[in-house]
Coordinates of N, CA, C and O in Angstrom, one line a residue:
M17 N 45.6 10.6 -17.6 CA 44.8 9.4 -17.4 C 43.9 9.5 -16.3 O 42.7 9.1 -16.4
T18 N 44.3 10.0 -15.1 CA 43.5 10.1 -13.9 C 42.4 11.1 -14.2 O 41.2 10.8 -13.8
K19 N 42.7 12.2 -14.9 CA 41.7 13.2 -15.2 C 40.6 12.6 -16.1 O 39.4 12.8 -15.9
T20 N 41.0 11.8 -17.1 CA 40.0 11.2 -18.0 C 39.1 10.2 -17.2 O 37.9 10.1 -17.4
F21 N 39.8 9.4 -16.4 CA 39.0 8.4 -15.6 C 38.0 9.1 -14.7 O 36.8 8.7 -14.6
A22 N 38.4 10.2 -14.0 CA 37.5 11.0 -13.2 C 36.3 11.6 -14.0 O 35.2 11.6 -13.5
T23 N 36.6 12.1 -15.1 CA 35.6 12.7 -16.0 C 34.6 11.6 -16.4 O 33.4 11.8 -16.4
L24 N 35.1 10.4 -16.8 CA 34.2 9.4 -17.2 C 33.4 8.9 -16.1 O 32.2 8.6 -16.2
A25 N 34.0 8.8 -14.9 CA 33.2 8.3 -13.7 C 32.1 9.3 -13.4 O 31.0 8.9 -13.1
A26 N 32.4 10.6 -13.4 CA 31.4 11.6 -13.1 C 30.3 11.6 -14.2 O 29.1 11.7 -13.8
L27 N 30.6 11.4 -15.4 CA 29.7 11.3 -16.5 C 28.8 10.1 -16.3 O 27.5 10.2 -16.5
A28 N 29.3 9.0 -15.9 CA 28.5 7.8 -15.7 C 27.5 8.0 -14.6 O 26.4 7.6 -14.6
V29 N 28.0 8.6 -13.5 CA 27.1 8.9 -12.4 C 25.9 9.9 -12.8 O 24.8 9.6 -12.5
L30 N 26.3 10.9 -13.5 CA 25.2 11.8 -13.9 C 24.3 11.2 -14.9 O 23.0 11.4 -14.8
T31 N 24.7 10.4 -15.8 CA 23.9 9.7 -16.8 C 23.0 8.7 -16.0 O 21.8 8.6 -16.3
A32 N 23.5 8.0 -15.1 CA 22.7 7.0 -14.3 C 21.6 7.8 -13.5 O 20.5 7.3 -13.4
S33 N 22.0 8.9 -12.9 CA 21.0 9.7 -12.1 C 19.9 10.2 -13.0 O 18.8 10.2 -12.5
A34 N 20.2 10.6 -14.2 CA 19.2 11.2 -15.0 C 18.2 10.1 -15.5 O 17.1 10.3 -15.7
A35 N 18.8 8.8 -15.7 CA 17.9 7.8 -16.2 C 17.0 7.2 -15.2 O 15.9 6.7 -15.5
V36 N 17.3 7.4 -13.9 CA 16.4 6.8 -12.8 C 15.6 8.0 -12.3 O 16.2 8.9 -11.6
A37 N 14.3 8.1 -12.5 CA 13.5 9.1 -12.0 C 13.2 8.9 -10.5 O 13.0 7.8 -10.1
E38 N 13.3 10.0 -9.8 CA 13.0 9.9 -8.4 C 11.5 9.6 -8.2 O 10.6 10.2 -8.8
V39 N 11.2 8.7 -7.3 CA 9.8 8.4 -6.9 C 9.3 9.5 -6.1 O 9.9 9.9 -5.1
P40 N 8.2 10.1 -6.6 CA 7.6 11.3 -5.8 C 7.2 10.9 -4.4 O 6.9 9.8 -4.1
Q41 N 7.3 11.9 -3.5 CA 7.0 11.7 -2.1 C 5.6 11.2 -1.9 O 5.4 10.4 -1.0
E42 N 4.6 11.6 -2.7 CA 3.3 11.1 -2.6 C 3.2 9.6 -2.8 O 2.5 8.9 -2.1
V43 N 4.0 9.1 -3.8 CA 4.0 7.7 -4.1 C 4.7 6.9 -2.9 O 4.2 5.9 -2.5
K44 N 5.8 7.5 -2.4 CA 6.4 6.8 -1.3 C 5.5 6.8 -0.1 O 5.5 5.8 0.7
A45 N 4.7 7.8 0.1 CA 3.8 7.8 1.3 C 2.7 6.8 1.1 O 2.4 6.1 2.0
R46 N 2.1 6.7 -0.1 CA 1.0 5.7 -0.3 C 1.6 4.3 -0.2 O 1.0 3.4 0.3
Q47 N 2.8 4.1 -0.7 CA 3.4 2.8 -0.6 C 3.7 2.4 0.9 O 3.6 1.3 1.3
G48 N 4.1 3.4 1.7 CA 4.3 3.3 3.1 C 3.0 2.8 3.8 O 3.1 1.9 4.7
Q49 N 1.9 3.4 3.5 CA 0.7 3.1 4.1 C 0.3 1.6 3.8 O -0.2 0.9 4.6
F50 N 0.6 1.2 2.6 CA 0.3 -0.2 2.2 C 1.3 -1.2 2.9 O 0.9 -2.3 3.2
R51 N 2.5 -0.7 3.2 CA 3.4 -1.6 4.0 C 2.9 -1.8 5.4 O 2.9 -2.8 6.0
I52 N 2.4 -0.7 6.0 CA 1.8 -0.7 7.3 C 0.6 -1.7 7.3 O 0.4 -2.5 8.2
M53 N -0.2 -1.6 6.3 CA -1.4 -2.5 6.2 C -0.9 -3.9 6.1 O -1.5 -4.8 6.8
A54 N 0.1 -4.2 5.3 CA 0.6 -5.6 5.1 C 1.1 -6.1 6.4 O 0.8 -7.3 6.7
I55 N 1.9 -5.4 7.1 CA 2.4 -5.9 8.4 C 1.3 -6.2 9.3 O 1.3 -7.3 9.9
N56 N 0.3 -5.4 9.5 CA -0.8 -5.6 10.4 C -1.7 -6.7 9.9 O -2.2 -7.5 10.8
L57 N -2.0 -6.8 8.6 CA -2.8 -7.9 8.1 C -2.1 -9.2 8.3 O -2.7 -10.2 8.5
G58 N -0.7 -9.2 8.2 CA 0.1 -10.4 8.4 C -0.1 -10.9 9.9 O -0.2 -12.1 10.1
I59 N 0.0 -9.9 10.8 CA -0.2 -10.3 12.2 C -1.6 -10.9 12.4 O -1.7 -12.0 13.0
L60 N -2.6 -10.3 11.9 CA -4.0 -10.8 12.1 C -4.2 -12.1 11.3 O -4.9 -13.0 11.9
G61 N -3.7 -12.2 10.1 CA -3.8 -13.4 9.3 C -3.1 -14.6 10.0 O -3.7 -15.7 10.0
G62 N -1.9 -14.3 10.5 CA -1.2 -15.4 11.2 C -2.0 -15.9 12.4 O -2.1 -17.2 12.6
M63 N -2.6 -15.0 13.1 CA -3.4 -15.5 14.3 C -4.7 -16.2 13.8 O -5.1 -17.2 14.4
A64 N -5.3 -15.7 12.8 CA -6.5 -16.3 12.2 C -6.3 -17.7 11.8 O -7.1 -18.6 12.0
K65 N -5.2 -17.9 11.1 CA -4.8 -19.3 10.6 C -4.3 -20.2 11.7 O -4.2 -21.4 11.5
G66 N -4.0 -19.6 12.9 CA -3.4 -20.5 13.9 C -1.9 -20.6 13.8 O -1.3 -21.4 14.5
A67 N -1.3 -20.0 12.8 CA 0.2 -20.1 12.6 C 0.9 -19.3 13.7 O 2.1 -19.5 13.9
V68 N 0.3 -18.3 14.2 CA 0.8 -17.5 15.3 C -0.2 -17.5 16.5 O -1.4 -17.5 16.3
E69 N 0.4 -17.7 17.7 CA -0.5 -17.7 18.8 C -1.3 -16.5 19.0 O -0.8 -15.4 18.8
Y70 N -2.6 -16.7 19.2 CA -3.5 -15.5 19.4 C -3.1 -14.7 20.6 O -2.9 -15.3 21.7
D71 N -3.0 -13.4 20.5 CA -2.8 -12.5 21.6 C -3.7 -11.3 21.4 O -3.6 -10.6 20.4
A72 N -4.7 -11.2 22.3 CA -5.7 -10.2 22.2 C -5.2 -8.8 22.0 O -5.6 -8.0 21.2
A73 N -4.2 -8.5 22.8 CA -3.6 -7.1 22.8 C -2.9 -6.8 21.5 O -3.1 -5.8 20.9
K74 N -2.2 -7.8 20.9 CA -1.5 -7.6 19.6 C -2.5 -7.6 18.5 O -2.4 -6.8 17.6
A75 N -3.6 -8.4 18.6 CA -4.6 -8.4 17.6 C -5.3 -7.0 17.6 O -5.6 -6.4 16.5
Q76 N -5.6 -6.5 18.8 CA -6.3 -5.2 18.9 C -5.4 -4.1 18.3 O -5.9 -3.2 17.6
A77 N -4.1 -4.1 18.7 CA -3.2 -3.1 18.2 C -3.1 -3.1 16.7 O -3.1 -2.1 16.0
A78 N -3.1 -4.3 16.1 CA -3.0 -4.5 14.6 C -4.3 -3.9 14.0 O -4.2 -3.2 13.0
A79 N -5.4 -4.3 14.5 CA -6.7 -3.8 14.0 C -6.8 -2.3 14.2 O -7.3 -1.6 13.2
D80 N -6.3 -1.7 15.3 CA -6.4 -0.3 15.5 C -5.5 0.4 14.4 O -5.8 1.5 13.9
S81 N -4.3 -0.2 14.1 CA -3.5 0.4 13.1 C -4.1 0.4 11.7 O -4.0 1.4 11.0
L82 N -4.9 -0.7 11.4 CA -5.6 -0.7 10.1 C -6.6 0.4 10.0 O -6.7 1.1 9.0
V83 N -7.3 0.6 11.1 CA -8.3 1.7 11.1 C -7.6 3.1 11.0 O -8.1 3.9 10.2
A84 N -6.5 3.2 11.7 CA -5.8 4.5 11.5 C -5.3 4.8 10.1 O -5.5 5.9 9.6
V85 N -4.8 3.7 9.4 CA -4.4 3.9 8.0 C -5.6 4.2 7.2 O -5.6 5.0 6.3
S86 N -6.8 3.5 7.4 CA -8.0 3.7 6.6 C -8.5 5.2 6.7 O -9.2 5.6 5.8
M87 N -8.1 5.9 7.7 CA -8.5 7.3 7.9 C -7.6 8.3 7.2 O -7.9 9.5 7.2
I88 N -6.5 7.9 6.6 CA -5.6 8.8 5.9 C -6.3 9.3 4.7 O -6.8 8.5 3.9
D89 N -6.4 10.6 4.5 CA -7.0 11.2 3.3 C -6.1 10.8 2.1 O -4.9 11.1 2.0
Q90 N -6.8 10.1 1.2 CA -6.1 9.6 0.0 C -5.8 10.6 -1.1 O -5.0 10.4 -2.0
A91 N -6.5 11.7 -1.1 CA -6.5 12.7 -2.2 C -5.0 13.1 -2.5 O -4.6 13.2 -3.6
A92 N -4.3 13.4 -1.4 CA -2.9 13.9 -1.7 C -1.9 12.8 -2.1 O -0.9 13.1 -2.7
L93 N -2.3 11.5 -1.9 CA -1.4 10.4 -2.2 C -1.5 9.9 -3.7 O -0.7 9.1 -4.1
W94 N -2.5 10.4 -4.4 CA -2.8 9.8 -5.7 C -2.8 10.9 -6.8 O -3.8 11.1 -7.5
P95 N -1.8 11.8 -6.9 CA -1.8 12.8 -8.0 C -1.8 12.2 -9.3 O -1.2 11.1 -9.5
E96 N -2.5 12.8 -10.3 CA -2.5 12.3 -11.6 C -1.0 12.3 -12.1 O -0.2 13.1 -11.8
G97 N -0.7 11.3 -12.9 CA 0.6 11.1 -13.4 C 1.6 10.4 -12.5 O 2.8 10.3 -12.7
S98 N 1.0 9.7 -11.5 CA 1.8 8.9 -10.6 C 1.5 7.5 -10.7 O 1.5 6.7 -9.8
D99 N 1.2 7.1 -12.0 CA 0.9 5.7 -12.3 C 2.1 5.0 -12.9 O 3.1 5.6 -13.1
N100 N 2.0 3.7 -13.1 CA 3.1 2.9 -13.5 C 3.5 3.1 -15.0 O 4.6 2.7 -15.4
M101 N 2.7 3.8 -15.7 CA 3.1 4.2 -17.1 C 3.9 5.5 -17.1 O 4.6 5.8 -18.0
A102 N 3.7 6.3 -16.0 CA 4.4 7.6 -16.0 C 5.7 7.5 -15.2 O 6.6 8.3 -15.5
I103 N 5.8 6.7 -14.2 CA 7.0 6.6 -13.3 C 7.3 5.1 -13.0 O 6.4 4.3 -12.9
D104 N 8.6 4.9 -12.8 CA 9.0 3.5 -12.3 C 8.8 3.5 -10.8 O 8.8 4.6 -10.1
G105 N 8.6 2.3 -10.3 CA 8.5 2.2 -8.8 C 7.1 2.2 -8.2 O 6.9 2.3 -7.0
T106 N 6.1 2.1 -9.1 CA 4.7 2.0 -8.6 C 4.0 1.0 -9.5 O 4.4 0.7 -10.6
R107 N 3.0 0.3 -8.9 CA 2.2 -0.6 -9.6 C 0.8 -0.1 -9.9 O -0.1 -0.8 -10.4
A108 N 0.6 1.2 -9.5 CA -0.7 1.8 -9.7 C -1.0 2.0 -11.2 O -0.2 2.5 -11.9
Q109 N -2.1 1.5 -11.7 CA -2.4 1.6 -13.1 C -3.2 2.9 -13.4 O -3.9 3.4 -12.6
P110 N -3.0 3.4 -14.6 CA -3.6 4.6 -15.0 C -5.2 4.7 -14.8 O -5.7 5.7 -14.7
N111 N -5.8 3.5 -14.9 CA -7.3 3.5 -14.8 C -7.8 3.9 -13.5 O -9.0 4.2 -13.3
I112 N -7.0 4.0 -12.5 CA -7.4 4.6 -11.2 C -8.0 5.9 -11.4 O -9.1 6.2 -10.8
W113 N -7.4 6.8 -12.1 CA -7.8 8.2 -12.3 C -9.0 8.3 -13.2 O -9.7 9.2 -13.2
E114 N -9.3 7.2 -14.0 CA -10.5 7.2 -14.8 C -11.7 6.7 -14.0 O -12.8 6.9 -14.4
N115 N -11.4 6.0 -12.9 CA -12.5 5.4 -12.0 C -12.3 5.8 -10.6 O -12.4 5.0 -9.7
M116 N -12.0 7.1 -10.3 CA -11.7 7.5 -9.0 C -12.8 7.2 -8.0 O -12.6 6.9 -6.8
D117 N -14.1 7.3 -8.4 CA -15.2 7.1 -7.5 C -15.2 5.6 -7.1 O -15.4 5.3 -5.9
D118 N -14.9 4.7 -8.0 CA -14.9 3.3 -7.7 C -13.7 3.0 -6.8 O -13.7 2.2 -5.8
F119 N -12.6 3.6 -7.1 CA -11.4 3.5 -6.3 C -11.6 4.0 -4.9 O -11.2 3.3 -3.9
A120 N -12.2 5.1 -4.7 CA -12.6 5.7 -3.4 C -13.5 4.7 -2.7 O -13.4 4.6 -1.4
A121 N -14.5 4.1 -3.4 CA -15.4 3.2 -2.7 C -14.7 2.0 -2.2 O -15.0 1.5 -1.1
S122 N -13.7 1.5 -3.0 CA -12.9 0.4 -2.5 C -12.1 0.7 -1.2 O -12.0 -0.1 -0.3
W123 N -11.6 1.9 -1.2 CA -10.8 2.4 0.0 C -11.8 2.5 1.2 O -11.5 2.1 2.3
A124 N -13.0 3.0 1.0 CA -14.0 3.1 2.0 C -14.4 1.7 2.5 O -14.6 1.5 3.7
A125 N -14.5 0.7 1.6 CA -14.8 -0.7 2.0 C -13.7 -1.2 2.9 O -14.0 -1.9 3.8
F126 N -12.5 -0.9 2.5 CA -11.4 -1.3 3.4 C -11.6 -0.7 4.8 O -11.4 -1.4 5.8
G127 N -11.9 0.5 4.9 CA -12.1 1.2 6.1 C -13.2 0.6 7.0 O -13.1 0.4 8.2
E128 N -14.3 0.2 6.3 CA -15.4 -0.5 7.0 C -15.0 -1.9 7.5 O -15.3 -2.2 8.6
G129 N -14.2 -2.6 6.7 CA -13.7 -3.9 7.1 C -12.7 -3.7 8.3 O -12.7 -4.5 9.2
A130 N -11.9 -2.7 8.2 CA -11.0 -2.4 9.3 C -11.7 -2.1 10.6 O -11.3 -2.6 11.7
K131 N -12.8 -1.3 10.5 CA -13.6 -1.0 11.7 C -14.2 -2.3 12.3 O -14.3 -2.4 13.5
A132 N -14.7 -3.1 11.4 CA -15.3 -4.4 11.9 C -14.3 -5.3 12.6 O -14.5 -5.9 13.6
M133 N -13.1 -5.3 12.0 CA -12.0 -6.0 12.6 C -11.6 -5.4 14.0 O -11.4 -6.1 15.0
Q134 N -11.6 -4.1 14.0 CA -11.3 -3.4 15.3 C -12.2 -3.8 16.4 O -11.8 -4.0 17.6
A135 N -13.5 -3.9 16.1 CA -14.5 -4.3 17.0 C -14.4 -5.7 17.5 O -14.8 -6.0 18.6
A136 N -13.8 -6.6 16.7 CA -13.8 -8.0 17.0 C -12.4 -8.5 17.4 O -12.3 -9.6 18.0
A137 N -11.4 -7.8 17.1 CA -10.0 -8.4 17.2 C -9.7 -8.9 18.6 O -9.0 -9.9 18.7
G138 N -10.1 -8.2 19.6 CA -9.8 -8.5 21.0 C -10.7 -9.6 21.6 O -10.5 -10.0 22.7
T139 N -11.6 -10.1 20.8 CA -12.6 -11.0 21.4 C -12.3 -12.5 21.3 O -12.9 -13.3 21.8
G140 N -11.3 -12.8 20.4 CA -10.9 -14.2 20.3 C -10.5 -14.5 18.9 O -10.9 -13.8 17.9
R141 N -9.7 -15.5 18.7 CA -9.1 -15.9 17.4 C -10.2 -16.2 16.4 O -10.1 -15.9 15.2
E142 N -11.3 -16.8 16.9 CA -12.4 -17.2 15.9 C -13.1 -16.0 15.3 O -13.7 -16.1 14.2
A143 N -12.9 -14.8 15.8 CA -13.5 -13.6 15.3 C -12.7 -13.0 14.1 O -13.2 -12.2 13.3
L144 N -11.4 -13.5 14.1 CA -10.5 -12.8 13.1 C -10.8 -13.3 11.7 O -10.8 -12.5 10.7
G145 N -11.0 -14.6 11.4 CA -11.2 -15.1 10.1 C -12.3 -14.4 9.3 O -12.0 -13.9 8.1
P146 N -13.5 -14.3 9.8 CA -14.6 -13.7 9.0 C -14.2 -12.2 8.7 O -14.5 -11.7 7.6
N147 N -13.6 -11.5 9.6 CA -13.2 -10.1 9.4 C -12.1 -10.0 8.4 O -12.0 -9.0 7.7
M148 N -11.2 -11.0 8.4 CA -10.1 -11.0 7.4 C -10.7 -11.1 6.0 O -10.2 -10.5 5.1
G149 N -11.7 -11.9 5.9 CA -12.4 -12.0 4.6 C -13.0 -10.7 4.1 O -12.9 -10.4 2.9
K150 N -13.6 -9.9 5.0 CA -14.1 -8.6 4.6 C -13.0 -7.7 4.1 O -13.2 -7.0 3.1
I151 N -12.0 -7.6 4.9 CA -10.9 -6.8 4.5 C -10.2 -7.3 3.2 O -10.0 -6.5 2.3
G152 N -10.0 -8.6 3.2 CA -9.3 -9.2 2.0 C -10.1 -8.9 0.7 O -9.6 -8.7 -0.3
G153 N -11.4 -9.0 0.9 CA -12.3 -8.8 -0.3 C -12.1 -7.4 -0.8 O -12.1 -7.1 -2.1
S154 N -12.1 -6.4 0.1 CA -11.9 -5.0 -0.4 C -10.5 -4.8 -1.0 O -10.4 -4.1 -2.1
C155 N -9.5 -5.4 -0.4 CA -8.1 -5.3 -1.0 C -8.1 -6.0 -2.4 O -7.5 -5.4 -3.3
K156 N -8.6 -7.2 -2.5 CA -8.6 -7.9 -3.7 C -9.3 -7.2 -4.8 O -8.8 -7.1 -6.0
G157 N -10.5 -6.7 -4.5 CA -11.2 -5.9 -5.6 C -10.4 -4.8 -6.2 O -10.4 -4.6 -7.4
C158 N -9.7 -4.1 -5.3 CA -8.9 -2.9 -5.8 C -7.7 -3.4 -6.5 O -7.4 -2.9 -7.6
H159 N -7.0 -4.4 -5.9 CA -5.8 -4.9 -6.6 C -6.1 -5.5 -8.0 O -5.4 -5.3 -8.9
D160 N -7.2 -6.3 -8.1 CA -7.5 -6.9 -9.3 C -7.8 -5.8 -10.4 O -7.5 -6.0 -11.6
S161 N -8.4 -4.7 -10.0 CA -8.8 -3.7 -11.0 C -7.7 -2.6 -11.2 O -7.6 -2.1 -12.4
Y162 N -6.9 -2.3 -10.2 CA -6.1 -1.1 -10.3 C -4.6 -1.3 -10.0 O -3.8 -0.4 -10.1
R163 N -4.2 -2.5 -9.7 CA -2.7 -2.7 -9.4 C -2.1 -3.7 -10.5 O -2.7 -4.8 -10.7
A164 N -1.1 -3.3 -11.1 CA -0.4 -4.1 -12.1 C 0.3 -5.3 -11.4 O 0.8 -5.1 -10.3
P165 N 0.4 -6.4 -12.0 CA 1.1 -7.5 -11.5 C 2.6 -7.2 -11.4 O 3.1 -6.4 -12.1
Q166 N 3.3 -8.0 -10.5 CA 4.8 -7.7 -10.4 C 5.5 -8.3 -11.6 O 5.1 -9.2 -12.2

């Protein structure tokens, strides 16, 4: 009886492991960069809305982090076959690879928005809102076209 139970338990673990595909490291890395972006945009957005007290040093650090992320070479993070139709655990739609030039342009627009935020972040709360709009527009354009809804 114990041997049967152990065999069934091992079989269940192996079956479950085979059914859940491992998320590739490239996908984990790109998701990590988006988490870093979200944290820093949250800091800046909270300050821009007045929900969080403005702190020039924290705003500058958040903007600097966004610029750093924007400088990550994206080529290695988006291998073909790492879309939501091929693997679980990503919302990247297959049309990214059909429109890679547009996708790259959206990433470049994010970088330009991040640089503008970096130049303004330490100058006062009133400078954050317009720059959040620039960054948000680049994010929205890409998300609307290339990210599947949850």
